[in-house]
Every structure is written in C-alpha cells, then in structure tokens.
Amino acid sequence: MSSLAGTRAWIVNRPVDLLLAGSGLAFALYLPLALFVHGAVAPALLAFAGLLSVLGNGPHFMASYVRLYGERDTRRAHPLVAYVAPLLLAAGVVGTLVSPRGFGAWFIKAHVIWSGYHYSGQTYGIALLYCRKRDLALHAWEKWLLLGPIAFSYLLPTISFEAGQTGGAFYNLPYPTIATALHDAFGLAPPAWLNQATAWGYGAAIAAFVGWLAVRRFRGASVPLPAVLAVAAQMLWFTVVGANPTFSLFVPLFHSLQYLVVIYAFHRGAWLQEGQPLNRLARRHYAFLVLLGIFLFGAVPGVLAQYGCDRQVAYAAVIVFINLHHYMIDGVIWKLRRPELRRALVTPLEQAA
Amino acid sequence: MSSLATTARLRRFGGPLRDRLTVGPGATLLVAGLWPLLTLGLSPRLSAAIAYTLCLLFAFPHVARTWFEVYARRENLLEHPVPTIFLPLVLLAGAGMLLDAPTLLGPWAVLLYLAGSVVHHTQQTLALLAERARAAGQPLTRARPAAALLLGAAAAVAGWCVGPTPTSFYGIQPPMLPAAWRGAAYGLSVLALAGLAVWLFRRHRQGVSVREEALILAPQVLWYTLLAAAPALVLFVPALHGLQALGAEGAAGDREGIWRRYGLAFLLGGALFEALPGLIASAGIEVSTAYVAVTAWLQLHHFLTEPLRWRREAAR
C-alpha cells in the first residue's frame, strides 16, 4: 500500500480528490443547506448558482468538445459522434425552434432522461477508476454490486416522475411525462407497483453495496474512499435532495467538478512536456473552456434570437443540443481500455511523464 | 527591382486581393452592391440579422482583439491607467445608470456611441493612411485629411438624427435634431468630400502616388455617404470597420498564430456582445436596453483603448 501513497493513488491529490472527484464538497454543502435553507430558492442564490454554472458547468461541457475535436485521432475514431451527431442535433434544434411545444418537448425530454443516465455513468466510471488506481481487480458480480445503488438512485426519481401525471418545464417550455404521453396515445398506464418495486430494488442495492464494502474491508482490500464517496454523492444528488431545491441547483456543479478533475489529470502529462509551469497551462486551458462555454451557451442562442427566433426557445434548444452531444461524446471518449487514457489516468505520473 | 517589389509589398497590408477587399473599399462596395437584395428582396429583420452576423464575425472580434492586446500587457495598465482602468469604470457606471433609467439616458447613450464611432473610424482611417504612407516612403506631414473625414462623418450622423424617423439603435433613437439640419448635413458632406479631393490633389502635386491613399480613404467616405443614406446598409458599417482593422492586422502584427488569435477574439467578442446582454436581460431588464448598455459600453471602451495599440504599432 505504501507504494501507492504517491501520485498513483489519487487523480490529483488527496484533498482535491476527496472534495471534488469524490464530491465531498457536496456533503459539506448539503449539511448547512439542509439545516438553514428551506423553501423556495432565494434570487441571490439563484444568481450565484448561475455564476458557478458559467465557471464550472460550462467548462465541463466544453472540455469534452476540446477532447473530441482537439484530437485528430479521437475525431477519426468516432466519426458518428464527431460529425453525424451534430447534424442530427442541429436538426433537433431546428425542430424545437419550429415546434417548441411539439417536437421541442420531446427533444427536451431526451435530455432530461439521458442526463441522469449520464451522471450515473460518470459516477460508475470514477468509482472504477479509483479501484483501478489501487490495483483492485473487481469480479463482474462486484461491478454489478457497485453499479446497483448508482443505477437505482437514477431510476427511482426518474420512474417516479415519468409514472406521474405532472410534467416538467425547461426554460418555460413544458414537457410531458411518459405516463401522460402513453395515456394520450394508447390509453395505457404504468403498473401501480412500479414505483414501489423500484424503491425496494434501491433498498436491496444499497444493502448489497454496504455488505460488499464490509466484506472487502474485512478481507483487507477496501474499496477506495473516493469511490465510495462518489457513489454516496450520487445517491445524495438523486434521492436525498429532492426536498431541498436550493441544493439541487448545485448538483450540476458537483458533477462538473468531478469531470474537471479528470480532465486536468488527462492533460497533465502533455502539459508537463511543454516545459511551462503546469498551473499556468492549466489556467489558460480553463480560461479557454470558460470562454467557449459562454460563447456556445450564451452567444449562440442570442444570435438565433437576432434571426427572429424566440429567445427562451433558442436558449432551451441550444442547451439541449450541447447536453445531448456531451452525453454522446462522453459515452465514447472515456474508455479506460484505451492506452492513452490508462497512461494519463491510471499510470503513476512519474511514469507517464 | 527587388527594392521596388519590396516597396510595393510594404504599401499593402496583405495580398493584393485581401488588401483591396478588407483595407480598401472592396467589401464596402460588395455590401453596397447587395443593396437591392437587402432592401427589396429581404425583410428588414433578416437584413439586420445578416448585418449582425457580419458584426459577430468582424466587428466584435475587432473589439475583442483590443481587450487582448491592451490588457494582456501589464505595462499598458501602468503607463495608461486613465483609458485602461479609470475611464472604463466610469463608463461602466454610466452603463449601470442607463440600465436604471433607459428612457432618460438611452438616446444620449446612442448619440455618444454614434459620435464616438465617427471619431474612432476616422482615427483608424488616418492610422492606416499614415502607416501606408510611411511604408511607401512618403510620410504624411501637416497635410492630414482629418478635418475633412471627421466633418463628413459627423455630417452623416447629424443626418441620421433628423426626424421624422431617426436611425435607431436596438430600437432606441438618438435625440432628434430639427429638420433644417438635414440640408446642413448634406451641405457639410459635400464640403467634406471637396476637402478630401483637394487634399489628394495637393498630395498628387507634391509627387506622391495618391492611388493607394485614395483606396484607404474610400471605405470611410463610402460608409458615411452611400451606406449612410440607406437604413439597411448603415448597419453594416461596424462590420466593415472591423473587417478593415482585422485585415490590416496581419501585416502589422505577427502573422504566426493569426487564426488562433482571431478564434479567441471571435469567442470573446461573442461572449461580450451577445452573452452579456442576454445575462443582463435574464435579470428582468428590457432586452434592447441591455444590448444598448453593453454595446455602448464595450464600443466606447474600445474607442478609448484602441489608439494605444495604434501608437504601439507605429512605434514598432
């Protein structure tokens, strides 16, 4: 274990990993919010969350764009995601602008449903990454135990929402639940036991996960703390915070911070080879991501509005485009079996450099 | 032969085509040639959107380049704290006041922006003229056509401010001038053109080849005569001015990495001019007021700081 105490065991270092990659920050923020902030979101907090979104959420989306389009090999390896998907999504944007409450509602729906799946994928990936970094070989059934609470924490609120009759709204654009759509189209209704079965499944998954952690610890091969924290954070985001809308505002930020830690680790080796101070290059890269994020999220909808599109609908359509594309990109670029990824994220820094 | 070739090269800012198109009147004439399409074939909204897109491509990156150039160098802030720090903050306070009292201050902000544009466009034309004349070995001395250029442009702006429907900026009109000013504005424009012609003639008499100088003067003359006369075309002036500056930049600055610099300026320009007003509007402010406040602030700030770049380029 002592040989793993250096750069190998952590993505960046112990505090950064525990706070950001493991999302310890989410737990630290949740307690005061749960104790002192109740009811509707205060406007000042809303503005603050907006600022954090510019500084955290935007760059995280843009980082995946830079990874895909900034690397020729990656672009060539994934032509569907790099070239075909943007065209299809652009058609989705046009469809939303033309029919915001018809096609647009389902374009938004795709984003809402995929979003939780994407979060779950990242949580699972980060947990596996830490296990890999600690040389913890997991059996296939152990991976299922790890995945269980992650998957159910996503399924529980999603099924609960989609089986209900009250839809949601995104930038003032309403979208239906699947239950209402099924009822309107075919007269069907989801089975009454679905919610309860999912809740039971979630409970069973948590119990199995905790048991597995205990057995592992008992055998002296504990699951790394950041991996456990990441799983617990996902459960907090999806199933505990529902009653606290203020905390919900910050969940995308926590997800983005996790991502940015991995991005930093990914580029670190290349930056070290440039012979300039690492922090300076990282700051420059981050500033570029912020700028690109402001442009795509803020300026592109504004330009569409100049052409006569409804401003709110344009914002919604562009945001959904970027989100869906991001989910697709992340689905293909973070496969740890790729040697350059293993070198950047798993191999000790000294060896990678 | 080689010295002649060198002189010819120095007298241009890039290749001949790019030079004529961007620094010279090529792009302006293209836009003017599109006038029938823009006024008859397209709706005013679409025509304005096309002009806006060109601003996104040329005018906003031009402004953003100033931010990068001026604020990336610490010595600029130390040597020129008034235009780089103090006045931008004063302008920012003004933009805040405009957001608070748009009806009262909006027309004056528009007028200030238009007047500042006149001075700034003239400054750029003169800077390009001086640079080209210097490169050609025929430097400008006392005979600067500043007065004529300023007069012509100011006359055109005065013409815009005459009713019954003065030119508006994001739906906000400048203070209206009496109708009698229209005739005066036309008269001043003619006087300014005559002044420029006399100046060029005198340069010619001094043995200076004035063809290149006339080509640099031509865009501004066209902006404030031909384009200023058509509401659909006047919206293109900021984009054409930005294109001129970006076109000239390749020769003045370091050619290497020019597209990377442009890319960053494009992103920053879009973020400043488009995302910022959107953000302000999301706080419940009228969209047009947010655009006027942000655009006027950014442009006036640009007018104040851009001359620092020209001075540095001239020193180089």
XYZ file of C-alpha atoms in Angstrom:
669
model
C 0.000 0.000 0.000
C 2.842 2.381 0.758
C 3.938 2.194 -2.861
C 0.557 3.577 -3.796
C 0.705 6.502 -1.431
C 2.060 8.925 -4.021
C 0.569 10.153 -7.231
C -0.725 6.711 -8.170
C -3.429 6.522 -5.539
C -5.019 9.885 -6.303
C -6.047 11.560 -9.513
C -4.658 14.917 -8.364
C -4.034 14.704 -4.629
C -5.882 13.653 -1.502
C -7.855 16.858 -0.706
C -8.765 17.630 -4.315
C -9.835 14.056 -4.948
C -11.921 13.757 -1.817
C -13.573 17.164 -2.216
C -14.132 17.235 -5.967
C -13.770 13.818 -7.593
C -15.353 12.096 -4.607
C -17.710 15.081 -4.241
C -17.031 15.537 -0.532
C -17.869 19.171 -1.256
C -21.470 18.131 -1.902
C -21.746 16.623 1.564
C -20.063 19.655 3.119
C -22.551 21.989 1.434
C -25.590 19.807 1.986
C -25.492 19.926 5.771
C -25.723 23.730 6.194
C -28.279 23.986 3.411
C -30.412 21.230 4.906
C -30.246 22.857 8.319
C -30.678 26.525 7.438
C -32.157 26.941 3.951
C -35.724 25.844 3.312
C -38.462 26.604 0.826
C -38.090 28.442 -2.455
C -34.708 29.376 -3.871
C -33.535 32.881 -2.933
C -32.818 35.096 -6.004
C -29.288 35.818 -4.782
C -28.542 32.104 -4.542
C -30.017 31.606 -7.984
C -27.653 34.236 -9.389
C -24.745 32.691 -7.508
C -25.578 29.271 -8.910
C -25.718 30.859 -12.381
C -22.232 32.256 -11.923
C -20.943 28.896 -10.722
C -22.580 27.321 -13.726
C -20.543 29.617 -16.005
C -17.375 28.764 -14.116
C -17.964 25.052 -13.599
C -20.729 23.582 -15.682
C -19.907 25.329 -18.955
C -16.199 24.413 -18.914
C -17.059 20.778 -18.198
C -19.149 20.561 -21.385
C -16.518 22.389 -23.354
C -13.759 20.118 -22.067
C -15.403 17.184 -23.806
C -15.630 19.220 -27.031
C -11.945 20.087 -26.805
C -11.105 16.463 -26.160
C -13.075 15.270 -29.184
C -12.370 17.998 -31.707
C -8.905 18.904 -30.438
C -7.510 15.418 -31.031
C -7.393 14.182 -34.601
C -7.205 10.519 -33.573
C -10.252 10.833 -31.352
C -12.237 12.531 -34.113
C -11.290 9.825 -36.579
C -12.084 7.071 -34.116
C -15.616 8.379 -33.520
C -16.907 9.913 -36.767
C -20.542 9.315 -35.871
C -20.294 11.356 -32.703
C -17.960 13.941 -34.191
C -19.712 14.628 -37.480
C -23.088 12.906 -37.785
C -24.479 13.592 -34.320
C -24.084 17.390 -34.539
C -26.064 17.392 -37.788
C -28.866 15.352 -36.249
C -28.867 17.510 -33.150
C -28.890 20.661 -35.255
C -31.987 19.261 -36.925
C -33.360 18.808 -33.409
C -32.662 22.473 -32.681
C -34.496 23.491 -35.845
C -37.393 21.204 -34.913
C -37.551 22.777 -31.461
C -37.495 26.302 -32.863
C -40.267 25.432 -35.310
C -42.396 23.418 -32.893
C -41.347 24.213 -29.317
C -44.279 22.527 -27.630
C -44.461 19.583 -30.018
C -41.079 18.304 -31.161
C -39.272 20.561 -28.688
C -40.949 18.921 -25.714
C -39.517 15.547 -26.742
C -36.107 16.988 -27.573
C -36.022 18.342 -24.026
C -37.363 15.063 -22.708
C -34.454 13.190 -24.297
C -32.054 15.484 -22.474
C -33.821 15.161 -19.123
C -33.880 11.353 -19.231
C -30.363 10.965 -20.601
C -28.974 13.458 -18.105
C -29.404 11.160 -15.098
C -28.033 8.211 -17.047
C -25.005 10.309 -17.932
C -24.435 11.281 -14.306
C -24.657 7.641 -13.341
C -22.148 6.658 -15.987
C -19.679 9.219 -14.690
C -20.120 8.114 -11.090
C -19.573 4.492 -12.063
C -16.548 5.412 -14.181
C -14.931 7.398 -11.385
C -15.518 4.623 -8.867
C -13.966 2.085 -11.231
C -11.057 4.416 -11.950
C -10.149 4.593 -8.253
C -10.385 0.819 -7.945
C -8.090 0.501 -10.961
C -5.653 3.014 -9.500
C -5.444 0.960 -6.291
C -4.950 -2.269 -8.258
C -8.264 -3.532 -7.024
C -9.390 -6.170 -9.503
C -13.167 -6.406 -9.356
C -15.103 -9.504 -10.410
C -18.007 -8.994 -12.757
C -20.507 -9.547 -9.927
C -18.689 -6.961 -7.817
C -19.091 -4.438 -10.597
C -22.816 -5.153 -10.522
C -22.847 -4.504 -6.785
C -21.055 -1.219 -7.369
C -23.442 -0.284 -10.138
C -26.579 -1.210 -8.196
C -27.028 1.845 -5.943
C -25.864 4.138 -8.743
C -28.394 2.794 -11.217
C -31.286 2.665 -8.763
C -30.579 6.159 -7.446
C -31.177 7.298 -11.039
C -34.105 5.000 -11.742
C -36.060 5.794 -8.592
C -36.693 9.528 -9.173
C -36.891 9.025 -12.947
C -39.551 6.322 -12.776
C -41.375 8.198 -10.044
C -41.518 11.301 -12.257
C -42.281 9.548 -15.516
C -45.045 7.445 -13.991
C -46.734 10.587 -12.684
C -49.146 12.920 -14.399
C -47.371 16.238 -13.816
C -44.786 17.094 -16.435
C -41.879 19.486 -16.091
C -40.743 22.726 -17.691
C -37.411 23.698 -19.181
C -36.898 27.403 -19.923
C -40.670 27.787 -19.614
C -41.201 25.063 -22.219
C -43.428 22.311 -20.808
C -42.648 18.666 -21.441
C -44.873 15.699 -20.586
C -44.220 12.599 -18.543
C -44.049 9.273 -20.352
C -47.171 8.153 -18.465
C -49.245 11.049 -19.836
C -47.865 10.511 -23.328
C -48.687 6.778 -23.200
C -52.134 7.521 -21.861
C -52.841 10.141 -24.509
C -51.546 7.976 -27.352
C -52.629 4.453 -26.408
C -54.727 4.768 -23.279
C -52.091 2.870 -21.306
C -50.998 3.480 -17.729
C -47.839 2.302 -15.937
C -48.377 -0.512 -13.408
C -49.120 0.746 -9.910
C -46.395 -1.406 -8.353
C -43.599 0.096 -10.484
C -42.592 2.843 -8.049
C -42.649 0.567 -5.069
C -40.681 -2.159 -6.822
C -38.031 0.382 -7.794
C -37.819 1.611 -4.204
C -37.390 -1.954 -2.982
C -34.753 -2.556 -5.610
C -32.943 0.562 -4.464
C -33.013 -0.595 -0.839
C -31.715 -4.021 -1.816
C -28.962 -2.486 -3.942
C -27.828 -0.270 -1.062
C -27.831 -3.202 1.336
C -25.810 -5.343 -1.079
C -23.386 -2.492 -1.713
C -22.799 -1.850 2.005
C -22.382 -5.563 2.612
C -19.861 -5.793 -0.188
C -17.911 -2.836 1.225
C -17.842 -4.522 4.639
C -16.654 -7.845 3.238
C -13.956 -6.104 1.249
C -12.777 -4.233 4.302
C -12.837 -7.389 6.382
C -10.589 -9.051 3.798
C -8.151 -6.111 3.853
C -8.891 -4.963 0.303
C -11.137 -1.985 0.965
C -12.868 -0.137 -1.798
C -11.129 3.267 -2.058
C -12.782 6.062 -0.111
C -13.223 8.424 -3.121
C -15.041 5.634 -4.969
C -17.416 5.118 -2.055
C -17.872 8.866 -1.704
C -18.691 9.231 -5.390
C -21.407 6.573 -5.140
C -22.789 8.108 -1.963
C -22.758 11.552 -3.575
C -24.810 10.306 -6.488
C -27.336 8.880 -4.031
C -27.400 12.241 -2.251
C -27.925 14.167 -5.502
C -30.699 11.982 -6.841
C -32.640 10.656 -3.906
C -31.969 12.779 -0.826
C -32.009 16.362 -2.034
C -35.394 16.332 -3.741
C -36.893 18.263 -0.837
C -34.249 20.982 -0.995
C -34.465 22.885 -4.296
C -31.576 25.159 -3.320
C -29.180 22.239 -3.082
C -30.465 20.850 -6.384
C -29.144 23.994 -8.063
C -25.599 22.991 -7.212
C -25.752 19.346 -8.281
C -24.621 20.020 -11.882
C -21.672 21.910 -10.439
C -20.565 18.927 -8.349
C -20.854 16.670 -11.380
C -18.815 19.170 -13.414
C -16.100 19.485 -10.789
C -15.700 15.705 -10.813
C -15.257 15.875 -14.539
C -12.790 18.765 -14.491
C -10.531 16.875 -12.097
C -10.338 14.027 -14.599
C -9.777 16.481 -17.448
C -6.897 18.061 -15.555
C -5.344 14.660 -14.975
C -5.804 13.737 -18.613
C -3.992 16.801 -19.958
C -1.389 16.972 -17.201
C 1.112 14.676 -18.891
C 1.057 16.650 -22.144
C 1.301 19.945 -20.283
C 4.307 18.732 -18.325
C 6.078 18.012 -21.575
C 5.589 21.581 -22.783
C 8.145 22.790 -20.276
C 5.984 25.630 -18.942
C 4.589 25.892 -15.415
C 1.778 23.348 -15.080
C -0.575 25.722 -13.283
C -0.183 28.367 -15.946
C -1.116 25.959 -18.734
C -3.997 24.589 -16.704
C -5.289 28.107 -16.016
C -5.008 29.004 -19.697
C -6.874 25.864 -20.725
C -9.555 26.511 -18.131
C -9.968 30.150 -19.252
C -10.438 28.947 -22.810
C -13.090 26.454 -21.691
C -14.950 29.191 -19.774
C -14.854 31.479 -22.806
C -16.002 28.769 -25.183
C -18.804 27.847 -22.787
C -20.030 31.434 -22.541
C -19.970 31.698 -26.309
C -21.860 28.499 -27.060
C -24.377 28.716 -24.235
C -24.809 32.489 -24.220
C -23.991 33.898 -27.620
C -25.343 31.245 -29.998
C -28.943 31.459 -28.691
C -28.647 35.250 -28.824
C -27.642 35.082 -32.470
C -30.620 32.818 -33.198
C -32.801 35.418 -31.476
C -31.396 38.056 -33.838
C -32.800 35.963 -36.673
C -36.242 36.179 -35.150
C -36.299 33.009 -33.055
C -37.917 33.143 -29.640
C -35.109 33.855 -27.191
C -36.241 31.402 -24.494
C -36.803 28.606 -27.010
C -33.420 29.304 -28.588
C -31.722 29.016 -25.196
C -33.536 25.765 -24.452
C -32.757 24.265 -27.869
C -29.054 25.145 -27.798
C -28.629 23.925 -24.230
C -30.284 20.613 -25.100
C -28.065 20.294 -28.200
C -24.890 20.771 -26.177
C -26.043 18.479 -23.399
C -27.063 15.620 -25.672
C -23.888 15.925 -27.700
C -21.867 15.940 -24.494
C -23.550 12.720 -23.350
C -22.728 11.094 -26.673
C -19.131 12.298 -26.631
C -18.540 11.139 -23.087
C -20.026 7.796 -23.941
C -17.169 7.106 -26.346
C -14.074 9.038 -25.291
C -13.576 7.769 -21.765
C -12.974 4.065 -22.319
C -10.202 3.060 -19.929
C -9.107 0.273 -22.242
C -7.577 2.926 -24.491
C -3.839 3.048 -23.728
C -3.531 6.838 -23.727
C -6.307 7.053 -21.160
C -4.751 4.394 -18.966
C -1.434 6.205 -19.237
C -2.989 9.544 -18.283
C -5.354 8.429 -15.558
C -4.078 5.194 -14.085
C -0.316 5.102 -14.560
C 1.728 6.967 -11.930
C 2.542 10.470 -13.072
C 6.303 9.937 -12.960
C 5.999 7.009 -15.350
C 3.506 8.743 -17.614
C 5.737 11.791 -17.957
C 13.778 45.632 -58.983
C 13.762 43.995 -55.617
C 13.543 47.301 -53.795
C 10.615 48.257 -55.984
C 8.942 44.961 -55.215
C 9.609 45.474 -51.518
C 8.108 48.944 -51.644
C 5.053 47.638 -53.435
C 4.681 44.905 -50.834
C 5.074 47.325 -47.960
C 2.429 49.542 -49.397
C -0.069 46.760 -48.945
C -1.196 45.109 -45.726
C -1.528 41.656 -47.199
C -2.006 40.112 -50.613
C -3.485 42.429 -53.230
C -6.912 40.796 -53.150
C -7.180 40.779 -49.371
C -5.845 44.290 -49.268
C -8.424 45.654 -51.680
C -11.219 43.653 -50.080
C -10.589 44.402 -46.415
C -8.472 47.526 -46.003
C -9.641 49.065 -49.268
C -13.210 49.573 -50.454
C -13.860 46.070 -51.854
C -16.077 44.747 -49.069
C -17.903 48.053 -48.775
C -18.675 48.026 -52.486
C -19.863 44.420 -52.228
C -22.308 45.379 -49.485
C -23.409 48.413 -51.471
C -23.941 46.132 -54.472
C -26.220 43.959 -52.376
C -28.411 46.954 -51.639
C -31.270 45.958 -53.977
C -31.388 42.488 -52.424
C -31.139 43.789 -48.868
C -33.801 46.441 -49.273
C -36.194 44.846 -51.727
C -35.647 41.094 -51.519
C -35.272 40.556 -47.789
C -37.280 41.658 -44.815
C -35.678 44.433 -42.740
C -35.362 41.923 -39.891
C -33.401 39.419 -41.991
C -31.271 42.150 -43.478
C -30.438 43.386 -39.978
C -29.680 39.818 -38.885
C -27.212 39.400 -41.748
C -25.519 42.661 -40.767
C -25.422 41.424 -37.190
C -23.829 38.144 -38.254
C -21.105 40.069 -40.055
C -20.612 42.106 -36.875
C -20.220 38.834 -34.995
C -17.561 37.780 -37.490
C -15.670 41.061 -37.821
C -16.751 43.918 -35.548
C -16.913 42.052 -32.242
C -13.606 40.190 -32.772
C -12.013 43.522 -33.659
C -13.139 44.943 -30.313
C -12.076 41.780 -28.512
C -8.620 41.954 -30.063
C -8.183 45.314 -28.301
C -9.041 43.699 -24.976
C -6.456 41.001 -25.529
C -3.785 43.401 -26.755
C -4.316 46.083 -24.135
C -4.999 44.019 -21.035
C -2.515 41.238 -21.719
C 0.319 43.735 -21.206
C 0.809 44.959 -17.705
C 2.787 47.974 -18.899
C -0.286 49.263 -20.752
C -2.149 49.486 -17.455
C 0.773 51.121 -15.679
C 1.523 53.645 -18.420
C -2.071 54.469 -19.370
C -4.227 53.957 -16.285
C -6.791 56.564 -17.346
C -8.002 54.974 -20.607
C -7.413 51.396 -19.464
C -8.782 51.479 -15.914
C -10.347 54.735 -14.831
C -12.486 55.668 -17.856
C -13.786 52.118 -18.442
C -15.002 52.105 -14.847
C -16.667 55.487 -15.339
C -18.300 54.130 -18.497
C -19.368 51.025 -16.620
C -21.063 53.223 -14.041
C -22.739 55.036 -16.935
C -23.947 51.718 -18.350
C -25.387 50.886 -14.928
C -27.210 54.220 -14.860
C -28.518 53.541 -18.356
C -29.957 50.213 -17.227
C -31.642 52.060 -14.365
C -33.031 54.955 -16.440
C -33.193 53.791 -20.072
C -35.817 56.281 -21.222
C -33.848 59.256 -19.969
C -30.329 58.169 -20.865
C -30.878 55.795 -23.815
C -30.987 58.451 -26.577
C -27.871 60.154 -25.217
C -26.015 56.857 -24.976
C -26.867 56.192 -28.613
C -25.683 59.666 -29.610
C -22.458 59.230 -27.642
C -21.868 55.884 -29.327
C -22.515 57.318 -32.797
C -20.275 60.340 -32.168
C -17.564 58.098 -30.755
C -17.830 55.892 -33.842
C -17.224 58.898 -36.089
C -14.045 59.817 -34.250
C -12.879 56.225 -33.989
C -13.457 55.329 -37.633
C -11.608 58.482 -38.637
C -8.735 57.644 -36.316
C -8.440 54.193 -37.843
C -8.505 55.521 -41.390
C -5.811 58.039 -40.524
C -3.695 55.427 -38.766
C -3.859 53.145 -41.819
C -3.143 56.053 -44.118
C -0.118 57.122 -42.079
C 1.203 53.570 -41.920
C 0.906 53.009 -45.630
C 2.410 56.400 -46.469
C 5.308 55.683 -44.116
C 5.901 52.249 -45.646
C 5.884 53.791 -49.113
C 8.453 56.390 -48.051
C 6.019 59.297 -48.448
C 5.083 60.104 -44.879
C 2.204 62.398 -44.088
C 3.303 65.696 -42.622
C 0.974 68.564 -41.928
C -1.491 67.714 -44.633
C -3.698 65.344 -42.732
C -7.241 64.954 -44.003
C -8.606 64.508 -40.505
C -10.823 67.550 -40.549
C -12.484 66.586 -43.811
C -13.068 62.967 -42.744
C -14.445 63.982 -39.369
C -16.635 66.621 -40.883
C -18.070 64.230 -43.450
C -18.821 61.515 -40.939
C -20.240 63.932 -38.373
C -22.479 65.391 -41.029
C -23.777 61.942 -41.884
C -24.505 61.173 -38.228
C -26.267 64.512 -37.871
C -28.346 63.475 -40.869
C -29.351 60.258 -39.120
C -30.609 62.206 -36.128
C -33.063 64.249 -38.186
C -36.705 63.211 -37.968
C -39.321 62.124 -38.630
C -37.759 58.656 -38.111
C -34.142 58.960 -36.994
C -31.900 55.913 -37.324
C -32.417 53.758 -34.244
C -30.029 51.529 -32.403
C -31.614 48.396 -30.933
C -34.889 50.300 -31.103
C -33.566 53.330 -29.211
C -33.309 56.564 -31.185
C -30.777 59.341 -30.598
C -32.052 62.828 -29.620
C -33.888 64.274 -32.589
C -32.486 67.310 -34.402
C -34.610 69.954 -36.195
C -35.481 69.129 -39.825
C -33.438 72.079 -41.043
C -30.312 70.137 -40.072
C -30.829 67.724 -42.921
C -29.918 70.345 -45.508
C -26.969 71.477 -43.426
C -25.772 67.888 -43.123
C -25.878 67.394 -46.886
C -24.001 70.652 -47.364
C -21.326 69.647 -44.891
C -20.932 66.255 -46.552
C -20.318 67.884 -49.921
C -17.862 70.272 -48.306
C -16.010 67.371 -46.670
C -15.769 65.446 -49.943
C -14.450 68.540 -51.672
C -11.882 68.978 -48.912
C -10.660 65.422 -49.351
C -10.409 65.826 -53.110
C -8.377 68.988 -52.683
C -6.103 67.268 -50.202
C -5.489 64.335 -52.566
C -4.856 66.716 -55.437
C -2.261 68.591 -53.407
C -0.554 65.305 -52.498
C -0.505 64.435 -56.176
C 1.054 67.804 -56.982
C 3.746 67.072 -54.405
C 4.710 63.984 -56.387
C 3.023 61.469 -54.112
C 1.280 58.475 -55.685
C -2.195 59.009 -54.266
C -3.881 55.899 -55.658
C -3.155 53.770 -52.608
C -4.092 56.592 -50.255
C -7.371 57.121 -52.068
C -8.138 53.422 -51.697
C -7.694 53.685 -47.927
C -9.844 56.784 -47.708
C -12.535 55.275 -49.902
C -14.200 52.943 -47.342
C -14.906 55.656 -44.801
C -16.141 58.036 -47.490
C -18.480 55.307 -48.756
C -19.684 54.406 -45.247
C -20.721 57.933 -44.473
C -22.213 58.788 -47.851
C -23.512 55.791 -49.796
C -24.169 53.417 -46.902
C -25.335 56.126 -44.510
C -28.104 57.016 -46.909
C -29.772 53.578 -46.701
C -31.057 52.294 -43.341
C -30.472 48.671 -44.450
C -26.833 49.349 -45.292
C -25.750 51.549 -42.421
C -25.996 48.546 -40.094
C -23.061 47.019 -41.979
C -20.667 49.859 -41.151
C -19.369 48.424 -37.827
C -18.686 45.071 -39.523
C -16.850 46.754 -42.397
C -14.805 48.823 -39.968
C -13.902 45.672 -38.029
C -13.007 43.838 -41.221
C -10.723 46.698 -42.207
C -8.924 46.556 -38.863
C -8.590 42.768 -38.879
C -7.359 42.835 -42.468
C -4.674 45.356 -41.635
C -3.616 43.479 -38.549
C -1.959 40.619 -40.409
C 0.790 42.840 -41.766
C 1.185 44.992 -38.695
C 1.405 42.154 -36.215
C 2.847 38.719 -36.069
C 1.464 36.548 -38.857
C 2.069 33.370 -36.942
C -0.949 32.240 -34.989
C -3.195 34.820 -36.622
C -6.124 32.383 -36.897
C -5.720 31.284 -33.288
C -5.821 34.936 -32.236
C -8.847 35.536 -34.413
C -10.582 32.459 -32.985
C -10.100 33.638 -29.432
C -11.229 37.155 -30.355
C -14.305 35.706 -32.062
C -15.248 33.796 -28.919
C -14.591 36.731 -26.600
C -16.446 39.113 -28.911
C -19.488 36.847 -28.979
C -19.346 36.381 -25.228
C -19.118 40.118 -24.549
C -21.578 41.459 -27.101
C -24.129 38.685 -27.118
C -23.923 36.579 -23.969
C -23.527 39.532 -21.592
C -26.698 41.350 -22.704
C -28.531 38.016 -22.546
C -27.342 37.554 -18.980
C -28.452 41.065 -18.035
C -31.797 40.566 -19.751
C -32.320 37.363 -17.779
C -32.363 39.545 -14.646
C -35.556 41.180 -15.894
C -34.079 44.124 -17.831
C -35.554 45.004 -21.226
C -33.551 43.141 -23.897
C -32.974 46.201 -26.111
C -31.807 48.279 -23.133
C -29.372 45.540 -22.138
C -27.952 45.436 -25.667
C -27.604 49.219 -25.896
C -25.944 49.474 -22.480
C -23.472 46.662 -23.133
C -22.718 47.610 -26.738
C -22.263 51.294 -25.948
C -20.008 50.458 -23.005
C -17.888 47.990 -24.961
C -17.588 50.210 -28.011
C -16.772 53.402 -26.099
C -14.211 51.451 -24.104
C -12.808 50.203 -27.404
C -12.645 53.742 -28.795
C -10.592 54.779 -25.779
C -8.178 51.872 -25.738
C -7.656 51.093 -29.424
C -5.421 54.168 -30.005
C -2.948 52.634 -27.529
C -2.498 49.748 -29.955
C -2.011 52.057 -32.908
C 0.609 54.031 -31.034
C 2.486 50.856 -30.191
C 2.273 49.610 -33.764
C 3.537 52.981 -35.036
C 6.431 52.821 -32.575
C 7.337 49.351 -33.873
